[in-house]
XYZ file of C-alpha atoms in Angstrom:
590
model
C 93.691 -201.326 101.599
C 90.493 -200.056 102.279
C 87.913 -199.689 105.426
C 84.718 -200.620 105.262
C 82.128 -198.847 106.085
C 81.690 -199.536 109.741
C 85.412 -199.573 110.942
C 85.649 -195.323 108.767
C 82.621 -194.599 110.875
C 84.643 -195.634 114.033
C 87.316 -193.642 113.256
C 85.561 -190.918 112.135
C 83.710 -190.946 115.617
C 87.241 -191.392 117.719
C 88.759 -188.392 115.835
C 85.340 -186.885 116.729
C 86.016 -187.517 120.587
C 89.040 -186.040 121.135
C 88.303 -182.804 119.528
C 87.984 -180.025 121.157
C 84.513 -178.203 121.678
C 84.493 -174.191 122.280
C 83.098 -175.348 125.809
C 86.795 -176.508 126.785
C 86.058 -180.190 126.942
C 87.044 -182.715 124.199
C 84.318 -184.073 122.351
C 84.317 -187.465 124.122
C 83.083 -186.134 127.335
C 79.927 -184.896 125.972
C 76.404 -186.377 126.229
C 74.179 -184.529 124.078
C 71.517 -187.570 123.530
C 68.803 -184.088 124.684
C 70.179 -181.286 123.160
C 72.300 -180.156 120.456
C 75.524 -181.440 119.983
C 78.350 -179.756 121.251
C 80.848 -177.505 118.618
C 84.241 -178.263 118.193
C 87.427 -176.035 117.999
C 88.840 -178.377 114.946
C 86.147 -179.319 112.590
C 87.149 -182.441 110.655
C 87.418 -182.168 106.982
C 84.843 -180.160 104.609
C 83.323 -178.512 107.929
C 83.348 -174.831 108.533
C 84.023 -173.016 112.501
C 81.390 -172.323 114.066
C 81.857 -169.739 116.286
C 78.397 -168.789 117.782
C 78.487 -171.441 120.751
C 76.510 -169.786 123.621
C 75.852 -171.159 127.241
C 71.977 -170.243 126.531
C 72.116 -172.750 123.634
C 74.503 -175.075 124.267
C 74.481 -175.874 127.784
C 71.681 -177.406 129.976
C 71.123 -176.451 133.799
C 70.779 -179.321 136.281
C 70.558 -179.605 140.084
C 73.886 -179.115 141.543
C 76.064 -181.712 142.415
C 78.449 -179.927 144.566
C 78.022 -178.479 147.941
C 78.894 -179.336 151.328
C 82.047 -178.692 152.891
C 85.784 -179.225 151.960
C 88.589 -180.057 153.793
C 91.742 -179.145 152.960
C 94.084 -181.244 153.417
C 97.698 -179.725 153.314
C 97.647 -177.203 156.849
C 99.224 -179.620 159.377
C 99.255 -176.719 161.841
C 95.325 -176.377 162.008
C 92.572 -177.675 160.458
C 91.108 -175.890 157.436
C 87.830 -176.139 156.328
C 85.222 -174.017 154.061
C 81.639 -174.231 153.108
C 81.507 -174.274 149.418
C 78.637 -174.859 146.565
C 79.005 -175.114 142.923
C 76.081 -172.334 141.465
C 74.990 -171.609 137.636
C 76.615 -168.164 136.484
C 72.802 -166.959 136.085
C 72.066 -167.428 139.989
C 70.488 -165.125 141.499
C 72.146 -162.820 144.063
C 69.521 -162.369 146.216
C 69.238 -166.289 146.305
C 73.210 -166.600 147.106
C 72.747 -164.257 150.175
C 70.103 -166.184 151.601
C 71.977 -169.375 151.314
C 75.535 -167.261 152.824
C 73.433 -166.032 155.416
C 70.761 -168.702 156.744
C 72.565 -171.675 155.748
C 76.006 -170.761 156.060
C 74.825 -168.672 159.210
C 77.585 -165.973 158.122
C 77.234 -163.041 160.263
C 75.063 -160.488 158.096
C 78.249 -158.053 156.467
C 79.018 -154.837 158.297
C 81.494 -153.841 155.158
C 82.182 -155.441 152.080
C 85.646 -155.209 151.439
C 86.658 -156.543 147.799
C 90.052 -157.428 146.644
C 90.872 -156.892 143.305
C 94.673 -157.991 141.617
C 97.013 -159.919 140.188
C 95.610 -163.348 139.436
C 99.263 -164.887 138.694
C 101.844 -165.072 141.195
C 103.901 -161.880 142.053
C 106.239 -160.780 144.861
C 104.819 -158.060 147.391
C 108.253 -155.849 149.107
C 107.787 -156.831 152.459
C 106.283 -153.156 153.680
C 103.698 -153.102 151.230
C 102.919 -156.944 152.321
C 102.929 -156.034 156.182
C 100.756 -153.021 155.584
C 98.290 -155.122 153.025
C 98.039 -158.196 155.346
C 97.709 -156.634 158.929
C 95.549 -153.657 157.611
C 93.111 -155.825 155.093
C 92.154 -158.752 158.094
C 92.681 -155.778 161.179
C 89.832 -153.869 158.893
C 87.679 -157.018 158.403
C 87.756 -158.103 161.865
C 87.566 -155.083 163.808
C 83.971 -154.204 161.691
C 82.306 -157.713 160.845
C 83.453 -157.482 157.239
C 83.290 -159.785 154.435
C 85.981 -160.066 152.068
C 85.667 -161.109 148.512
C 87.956 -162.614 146.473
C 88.730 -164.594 142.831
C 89.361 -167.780 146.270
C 92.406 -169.286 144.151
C 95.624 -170.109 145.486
C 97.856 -167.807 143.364
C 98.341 -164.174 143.364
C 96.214 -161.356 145.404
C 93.760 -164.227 146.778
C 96.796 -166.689 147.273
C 98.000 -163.046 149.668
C 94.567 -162.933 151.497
C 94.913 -166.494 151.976
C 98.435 -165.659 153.962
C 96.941 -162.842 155.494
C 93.760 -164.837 157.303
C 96.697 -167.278 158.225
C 98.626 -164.435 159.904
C 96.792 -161.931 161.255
C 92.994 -163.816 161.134
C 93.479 -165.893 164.292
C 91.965 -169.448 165.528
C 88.484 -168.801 165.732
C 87.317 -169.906 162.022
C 83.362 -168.536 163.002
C 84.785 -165.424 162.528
C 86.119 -165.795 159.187
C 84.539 -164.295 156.375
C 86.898 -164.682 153.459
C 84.717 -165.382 150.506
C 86.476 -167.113 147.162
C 84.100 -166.548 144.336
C 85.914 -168.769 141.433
C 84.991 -170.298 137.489
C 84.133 -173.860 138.519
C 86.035 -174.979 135.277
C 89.278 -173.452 136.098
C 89.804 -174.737 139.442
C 92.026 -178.331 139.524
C 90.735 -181.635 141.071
C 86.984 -180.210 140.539
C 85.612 -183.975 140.486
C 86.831 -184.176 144.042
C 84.132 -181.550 145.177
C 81.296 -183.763 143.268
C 79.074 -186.133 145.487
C 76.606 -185.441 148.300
C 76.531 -187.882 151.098
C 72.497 -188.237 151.587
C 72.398 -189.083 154.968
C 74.034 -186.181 156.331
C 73.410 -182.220 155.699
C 76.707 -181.587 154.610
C 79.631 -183.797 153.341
C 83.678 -183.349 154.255
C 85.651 -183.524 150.801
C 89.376 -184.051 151.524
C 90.761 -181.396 148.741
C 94.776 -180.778 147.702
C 95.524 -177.738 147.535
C 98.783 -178.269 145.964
C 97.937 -178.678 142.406
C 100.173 -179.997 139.415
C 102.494 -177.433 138.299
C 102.239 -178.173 134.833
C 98.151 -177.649 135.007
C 97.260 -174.617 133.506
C 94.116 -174.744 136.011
C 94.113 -173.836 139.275
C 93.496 -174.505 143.187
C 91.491 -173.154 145.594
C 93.259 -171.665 148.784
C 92.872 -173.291 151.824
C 92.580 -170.363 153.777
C 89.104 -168.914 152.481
C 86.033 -169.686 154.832
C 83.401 -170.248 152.136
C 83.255 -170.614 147.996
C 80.927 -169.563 145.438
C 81.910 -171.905 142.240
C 80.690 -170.417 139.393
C 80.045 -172.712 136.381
C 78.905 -171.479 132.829
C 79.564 -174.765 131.177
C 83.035 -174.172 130.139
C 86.323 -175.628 130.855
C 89.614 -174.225 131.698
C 88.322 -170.240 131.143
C 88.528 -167.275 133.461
C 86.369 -164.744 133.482
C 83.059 -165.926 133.874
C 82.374 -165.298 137.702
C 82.925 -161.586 137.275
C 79.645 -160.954 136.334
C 77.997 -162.712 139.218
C 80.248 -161.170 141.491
C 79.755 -157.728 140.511
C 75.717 -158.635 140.890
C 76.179 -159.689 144.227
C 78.557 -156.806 145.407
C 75.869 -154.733 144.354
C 73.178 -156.668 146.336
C 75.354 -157.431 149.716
C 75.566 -153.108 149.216
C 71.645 -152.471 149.789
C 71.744 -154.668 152.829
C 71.171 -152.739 156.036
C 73.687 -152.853 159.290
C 71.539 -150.642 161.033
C 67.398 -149.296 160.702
C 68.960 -145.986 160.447
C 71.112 -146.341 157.503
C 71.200 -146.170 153.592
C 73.151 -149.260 152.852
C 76.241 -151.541 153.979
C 79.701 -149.827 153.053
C 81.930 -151.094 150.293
C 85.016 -150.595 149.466
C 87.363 -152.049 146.200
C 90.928 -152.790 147.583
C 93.490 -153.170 144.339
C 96.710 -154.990 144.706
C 99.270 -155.095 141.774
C 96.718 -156.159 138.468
C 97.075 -156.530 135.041
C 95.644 -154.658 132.368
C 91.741 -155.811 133.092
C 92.416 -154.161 136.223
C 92.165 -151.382 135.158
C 89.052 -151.468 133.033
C 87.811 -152.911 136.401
C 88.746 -149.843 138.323
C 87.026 -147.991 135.855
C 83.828 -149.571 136.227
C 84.042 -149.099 140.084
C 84.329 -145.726 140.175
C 81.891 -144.871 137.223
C 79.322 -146.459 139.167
C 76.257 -144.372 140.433
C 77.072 -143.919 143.594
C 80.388 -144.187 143.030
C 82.225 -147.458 144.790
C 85.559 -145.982 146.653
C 88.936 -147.698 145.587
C 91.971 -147.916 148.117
C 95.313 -148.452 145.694
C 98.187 -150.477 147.437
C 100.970 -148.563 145.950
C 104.223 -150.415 145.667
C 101.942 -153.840 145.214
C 103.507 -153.547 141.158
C 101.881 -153.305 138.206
C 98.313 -151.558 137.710
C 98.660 -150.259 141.074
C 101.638 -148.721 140.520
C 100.068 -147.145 137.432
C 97.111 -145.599 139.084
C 99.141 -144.124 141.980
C 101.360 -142.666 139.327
C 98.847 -140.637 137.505
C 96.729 -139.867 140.067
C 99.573 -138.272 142.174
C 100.613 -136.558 138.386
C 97.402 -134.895 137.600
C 96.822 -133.863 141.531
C 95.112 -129.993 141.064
C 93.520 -130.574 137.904
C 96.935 -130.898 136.499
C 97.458 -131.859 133.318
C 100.662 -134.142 132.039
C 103.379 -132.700 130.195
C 104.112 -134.360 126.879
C 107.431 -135.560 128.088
C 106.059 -137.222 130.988
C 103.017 -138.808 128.815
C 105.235 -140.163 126.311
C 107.685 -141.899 129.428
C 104.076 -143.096 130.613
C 103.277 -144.707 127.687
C 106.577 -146.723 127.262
C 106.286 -147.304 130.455
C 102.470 -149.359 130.821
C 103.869 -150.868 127.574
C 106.861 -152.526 129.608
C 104.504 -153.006 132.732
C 102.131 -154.832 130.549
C 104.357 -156.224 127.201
C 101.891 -154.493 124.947
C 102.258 -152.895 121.902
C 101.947 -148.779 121.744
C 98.547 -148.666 120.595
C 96.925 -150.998 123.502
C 98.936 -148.928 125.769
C 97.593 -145.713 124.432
C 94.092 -147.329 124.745
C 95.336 -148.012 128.604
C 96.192 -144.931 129.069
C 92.875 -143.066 127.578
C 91.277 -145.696 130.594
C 93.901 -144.263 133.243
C 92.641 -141.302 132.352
C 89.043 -141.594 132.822
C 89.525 -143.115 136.025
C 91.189 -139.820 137.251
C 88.087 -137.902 136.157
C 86.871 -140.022 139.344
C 90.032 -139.403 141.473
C 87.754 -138.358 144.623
C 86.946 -141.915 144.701
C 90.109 -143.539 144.608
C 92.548 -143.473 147.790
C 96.442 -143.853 147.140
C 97.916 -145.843 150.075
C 102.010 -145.074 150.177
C 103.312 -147.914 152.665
C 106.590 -146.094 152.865
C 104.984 -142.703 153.808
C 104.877 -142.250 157.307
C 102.244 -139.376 157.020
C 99.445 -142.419 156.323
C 97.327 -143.621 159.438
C 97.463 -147.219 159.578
C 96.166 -149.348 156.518
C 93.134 -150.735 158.749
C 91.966 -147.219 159.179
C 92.798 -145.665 156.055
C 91.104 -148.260 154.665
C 88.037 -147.961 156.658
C 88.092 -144.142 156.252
C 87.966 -144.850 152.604
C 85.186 -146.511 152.968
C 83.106 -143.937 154.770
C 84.436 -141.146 153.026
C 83.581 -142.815 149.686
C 79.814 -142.561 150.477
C 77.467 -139.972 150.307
C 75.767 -140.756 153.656
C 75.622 -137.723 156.274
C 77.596 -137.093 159.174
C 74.954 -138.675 161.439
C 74.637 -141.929 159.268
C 78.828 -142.363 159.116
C 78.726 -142.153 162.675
C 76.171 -144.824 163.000
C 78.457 -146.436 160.874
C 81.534 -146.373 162.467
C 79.611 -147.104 165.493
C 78.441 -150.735 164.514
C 81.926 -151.381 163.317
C 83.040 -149.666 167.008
C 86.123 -147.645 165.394
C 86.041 -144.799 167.664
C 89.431 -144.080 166.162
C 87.904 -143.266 162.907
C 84.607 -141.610 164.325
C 86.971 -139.260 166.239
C 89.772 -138.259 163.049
C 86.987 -138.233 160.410
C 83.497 -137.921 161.537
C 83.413 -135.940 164.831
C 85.547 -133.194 163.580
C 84.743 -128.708 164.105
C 82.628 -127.285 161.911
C 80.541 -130.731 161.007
C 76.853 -129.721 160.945
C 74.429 -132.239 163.142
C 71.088 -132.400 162.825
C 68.656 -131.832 166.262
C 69.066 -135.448 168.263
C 71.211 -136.914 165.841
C 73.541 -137.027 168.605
C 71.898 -137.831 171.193
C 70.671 -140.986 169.025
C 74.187 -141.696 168.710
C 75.021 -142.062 172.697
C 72.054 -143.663 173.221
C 73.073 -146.685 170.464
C 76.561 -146.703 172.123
C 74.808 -147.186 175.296
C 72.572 -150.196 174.209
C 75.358 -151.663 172.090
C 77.933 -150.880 174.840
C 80.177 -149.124 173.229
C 82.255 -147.777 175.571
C 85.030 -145.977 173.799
C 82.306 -144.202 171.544
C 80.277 -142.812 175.250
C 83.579 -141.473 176.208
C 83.876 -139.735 172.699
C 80.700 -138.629 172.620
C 81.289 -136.848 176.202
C 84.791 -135.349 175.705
C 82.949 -134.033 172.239
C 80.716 -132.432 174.334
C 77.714 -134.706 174.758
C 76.275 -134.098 178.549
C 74.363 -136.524 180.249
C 72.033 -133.558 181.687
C 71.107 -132.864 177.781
C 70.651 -136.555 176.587
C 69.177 -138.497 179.443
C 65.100 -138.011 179.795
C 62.530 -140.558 181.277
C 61.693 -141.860 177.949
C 65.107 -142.696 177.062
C 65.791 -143.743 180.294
C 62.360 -146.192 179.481
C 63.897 -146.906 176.207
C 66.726 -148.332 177.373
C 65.747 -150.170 180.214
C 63.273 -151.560 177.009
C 65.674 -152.707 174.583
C 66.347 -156.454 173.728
C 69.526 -157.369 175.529
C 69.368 -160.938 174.947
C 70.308 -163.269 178.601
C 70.191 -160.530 180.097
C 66.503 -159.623 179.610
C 65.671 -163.143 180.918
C 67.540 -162.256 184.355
C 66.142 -158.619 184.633
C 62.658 -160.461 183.973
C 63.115 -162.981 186.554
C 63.977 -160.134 189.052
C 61.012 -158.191 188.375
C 58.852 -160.935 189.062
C 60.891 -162.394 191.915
C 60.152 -158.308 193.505
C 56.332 -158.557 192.711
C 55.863 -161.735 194.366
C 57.358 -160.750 197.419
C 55.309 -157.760 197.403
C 52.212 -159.320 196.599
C 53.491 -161.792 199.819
C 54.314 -158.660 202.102
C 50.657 -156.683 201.202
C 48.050 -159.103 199.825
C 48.126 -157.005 197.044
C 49.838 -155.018 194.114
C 49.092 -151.234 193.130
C 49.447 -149.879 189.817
C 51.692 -147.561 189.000
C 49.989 -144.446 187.357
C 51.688 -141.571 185.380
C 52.022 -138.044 187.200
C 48.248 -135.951 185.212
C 49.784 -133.490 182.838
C 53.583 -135.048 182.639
C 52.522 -138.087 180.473
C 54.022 -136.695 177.266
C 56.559 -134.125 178.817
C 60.470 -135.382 178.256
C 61.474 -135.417 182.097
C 65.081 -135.086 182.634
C 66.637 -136.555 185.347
C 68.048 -134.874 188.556
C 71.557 -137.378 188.518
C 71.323 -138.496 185.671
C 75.316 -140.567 185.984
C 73.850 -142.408 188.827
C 70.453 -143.848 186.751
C 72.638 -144.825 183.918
C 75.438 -146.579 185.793
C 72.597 -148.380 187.622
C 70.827 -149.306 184.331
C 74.748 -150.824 183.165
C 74.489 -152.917 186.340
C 71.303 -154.231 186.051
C 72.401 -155.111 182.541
C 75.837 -156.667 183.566
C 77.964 -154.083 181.672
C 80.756 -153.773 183.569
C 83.431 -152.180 181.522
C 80.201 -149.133 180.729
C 79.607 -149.738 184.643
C 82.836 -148.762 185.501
C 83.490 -145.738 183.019
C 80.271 -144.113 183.597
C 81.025 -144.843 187.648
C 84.240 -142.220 186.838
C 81.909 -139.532 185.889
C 79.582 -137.475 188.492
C 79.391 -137.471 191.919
C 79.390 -139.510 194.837
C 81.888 -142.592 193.773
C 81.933 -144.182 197.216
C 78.295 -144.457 197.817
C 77.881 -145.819 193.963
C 81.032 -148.360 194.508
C 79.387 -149.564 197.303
C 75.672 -149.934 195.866
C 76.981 -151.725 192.687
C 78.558 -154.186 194.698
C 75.696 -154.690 196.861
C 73.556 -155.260 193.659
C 75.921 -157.126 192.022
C 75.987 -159.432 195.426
C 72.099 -159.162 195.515
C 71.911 -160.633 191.813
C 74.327 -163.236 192.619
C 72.311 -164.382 195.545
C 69.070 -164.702 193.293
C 70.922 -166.125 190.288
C 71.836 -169.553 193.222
C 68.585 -169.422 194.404
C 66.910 -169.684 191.038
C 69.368 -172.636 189.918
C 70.748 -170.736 187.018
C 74.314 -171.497 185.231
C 76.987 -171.339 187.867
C 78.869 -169.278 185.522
C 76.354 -166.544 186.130
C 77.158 -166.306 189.698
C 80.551 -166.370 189.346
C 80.518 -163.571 186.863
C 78.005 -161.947 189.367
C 81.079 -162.876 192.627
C 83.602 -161.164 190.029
C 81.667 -157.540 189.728
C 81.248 -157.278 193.116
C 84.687 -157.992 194.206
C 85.808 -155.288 191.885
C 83.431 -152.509 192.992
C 84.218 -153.294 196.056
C 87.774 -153.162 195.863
C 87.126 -149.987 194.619
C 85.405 -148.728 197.687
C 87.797 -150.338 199.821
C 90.368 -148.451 197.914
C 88.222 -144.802 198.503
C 88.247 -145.101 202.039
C 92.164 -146.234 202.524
C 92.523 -142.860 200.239
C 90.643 -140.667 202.840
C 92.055 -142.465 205.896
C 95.464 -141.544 204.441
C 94.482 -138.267 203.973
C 92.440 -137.299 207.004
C 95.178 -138.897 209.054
C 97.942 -136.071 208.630
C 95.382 -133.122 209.371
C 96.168 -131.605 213.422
């Protein structure tokens, strides 16, 4: 029996269909009516393999199709939700951080912390897990961090993922857990396709829990935004890494403060298979160098790198018994064959000849600080910023801790004002634990306080605040203009324009400026230092009583007032609390 002509064309086109093209797809879901047809995996008979598919060539870029927001749909304890949008592999970083940060309206990155790991699933001992979790999202949160991630829902990301859940708390505006994942690996993709056109964003319910006998996978539920890379394939990793690495690098050269080089960035490695390591490689070759911070005990790579680099500690070299034990041993680690483990370990090696760069973190050791702030030391110490710019640095994150154990330490060499800079940006950012640092270090108010900073930081943009002082100010010249029928100008003293004035009490201006500025926890520390704590109890809760007052006349928020009521109370508790002190003590004298 024979076909004719028509019905062998049919089946020559439904053998044609479910092929398999080097893009990942069968042949059937192809449209290439504009472009070159696609190029299978299993030419039919007679045809040759071509291998030299290409995205350039053989893919075609279109608007995207996915973006909005999804909602997981598996957390019955709170709701989950995470701004996503599907991107071409070629975007352009500097395009992605405009979208992260004015459409997202993420919080601009204070440190980039990246996690690099195991992509399958692997079991963490429970130390290493505590110290990884706690220390990764304590880090994050404590300095305004981003964290990247591959954002699926097995291995290190599926761990991150746990560790937001833990140790991130409710607020989700302060999540920054970024999943940057192949959009043709993750399951359910269609689900995330659609745009609802009359509003801004759409909800997509999404299942996290994805069929176990997909070799694809799903995106974790605890990640606050995605980046879905897409190269036109199907079903392969590996494509995002590029695009990641590009916008790493970009997210580095953004500033956290007018005074310094760059945001921080730091690689955090947990367990890892043998790409891993070429990865760490890369990292730490990189001019400037990117520190790493090695979880050891996470398995794996990990375990690897802490090996060697605690081995060849002093410029030591490894004896040949110990190599040749190393070698069978990334052979069993990885189920390789000797000579891909001797290539491994010619990598290992290389990435010692970077060893100041990577940071081996023992969770059983008791002789570590905690993860959070070895990890942020790491970080700073990984950089080759000066003392003065690490303090700046640890002074937007406001880690005292790790200004005082790593940056403010004897012998560091400051450069003239570099210091006094320093108090006054812990002033106008109230950090409080960093003034009281910067005193007990030796920073006196009689050397850092002039008129002009004194100016400067009654100057500064401090947001509601500025609006009240403003509203003062003109409530005072109006009632002077009331009392005299007119106002004078205030003129500088001739010859003392330009001089740098200090200040005769010098506490007393500044806790007065902290007032007027609603800082009370500053109000209270700096009310501590100098002289005279009675007489400034009692004025600050005068003012604060004052500013109440106007804050009810003017028919601002009651909350204001309130918050006004509270700062007075305390003050004057305090002064109440003074006076039974010297009652008590006068009292017993003859």
């Amino acid at each position: 029996m024979t076909l004719n002509s028509s019905t062998a064309r049919y089946a020559q086109l439904h053998d044609l269909s479910l092929a398999r093209c080097c893009c990942g797809r069968l042949m059937g879901e192809h449209s290439w009516r504009e472009s070159l047809p696609p190029i299978s995996l299993y030419p039919g008979p007679g045809q040759d393999l071509v291998e030299n598919w290409s995205m350039e060539q053989h893919t075609k870029a279109s608007p995207t199709n996915a973006y909005g927001t999804v909602d997981f749909q598996d957390t019955a304890t709170r709701v989950c939700r995470a701004k996503y949008v599907r991107v071409a592999v070629d975007s352009k970083p500097e395009v992605l951080l405009q979208l992260m940060l004015r459409e997202w309206q993420m919080e601009r990155p204070k440190l980039l912390l990246t996690v690099q790991g195991g992509s399958e699933n692997f079991t963490l001992p429970l130390k290493v897990k505590q110290a990884f979790s706690k220390g990764l999202i304590t880090a994050a949160i404590s300095t305004g961090a981003w964290i990247l991630t591959d954002g699926i829902n097995t291995g290190v990301s599926k761990y991150v993922g746990e560790a937001v859940k833990t140790f991130g708390g409710h607020n989700l505006r302060k999540r920054n857990t970024v999943g940057i994942t192949p959009w043709g690996v993750i399951d359910n993709n269609s689900d995330l396709l659609g745009r609802d056109v009359r509003t801004k964003y759409v909800f997509r319910p999404y299942q996290p829990l994805g069929n176990p006998l997909s070799k694809r996978a799903c995106l974790n539920g605890f990640h606050s935004h995605f980046l879905l890379v897409d190269d036109g394939t199907l079903g392969k990793h590996g494509c995002h890494q590029g695009l990641r690495r590009k916008l790493e690098k970009h997210i580095q050269l953004q500033k956290i403060h007018p005074r310094e080089s760059g945001c921080l960035w730091c690689v955090v490695v947990v367990e890892g298979g043998p790409a891993i390591v070429s990865t760490v490689l890369d990292y730490v070759s990189n001019v400037p160098p990117v520190p790493v911070f090695v979880f050891e005990g996470s398995g794996r790579a990990a375990d690897l790198l802490a090996f060697l680099h605690k081995q060849t500690a002093n410029d030591r070299q490894l004896d040949a018994d110990i190599k040749e034990d190393f070698l069978l041993r990334i052979g069993d680690v990885f189920g390789v064959e000797m000579a891909e483990a001797s290539q491994l370990y010619t990598l290992l090696l290389q990435c010692m000849d970077h060893r100041q760069s990577i940071t081996i973190f023992d969770s059983e050791s008791d002789d570590h600080a905690p993860a959070d702030a070895a990890i942020l030391t790491t970080s700073l110490k990984g950089t080759r910023a000066s003392p003065a710019e690490q303090l700046s640095m640890a002074l937007a994150w406001d880690r005292a801790d790790v200004a005082q154990k790593e940056v403010l330490v004897y012998g560091q060499h400051w450069p003239v004002g570099s210091l006094e800079q320093a108090m006054l940006d812990a002033l106008v950012m109230d950090r409080v634990s960093f003034v009281k640092l910067l005193i007990d270090n030796g920073m006196t108010m009689s050397r850092f306080l002039t008129v002009d900073r004194l100016e400067e930081l009654y100057n500064m943009p401090q947001g509601q605040t500025d609006c009240f002082l403003h509203h003062l100010v003109e409530d005072a010249k109006q009632e002077q203009d009331f009392s005299t029928g007119s106002s004078r100008e205030v003129t500088p003293i001739p010859g003392l324009v330009n001089a740098p004035l200090l200040i005769a009490f010098n506490f007393n201006d500044v806790f007065v400026w902290a007032v007027l500025h609603q800082r009370q926890q500053m109000a209270l520390f700096l009310w501590q230092h100098g002289e005279e704590a009675l007489a400034r109890a009692t004025v600050a809760c005068k003012l604060y009583r004052s500013m109440g007052f106007e804050a009810r006349q003017g028919s601002m928020d009651d909350n204001i007032s309130e918050r006004f009521k509270k700062y007075s109370l305390e003050f004057g508790q305090l002064a109440v609390d003074m006076l039974d002190c010297a009652f008590v003590r006068t009292s017993r004298w003859p």
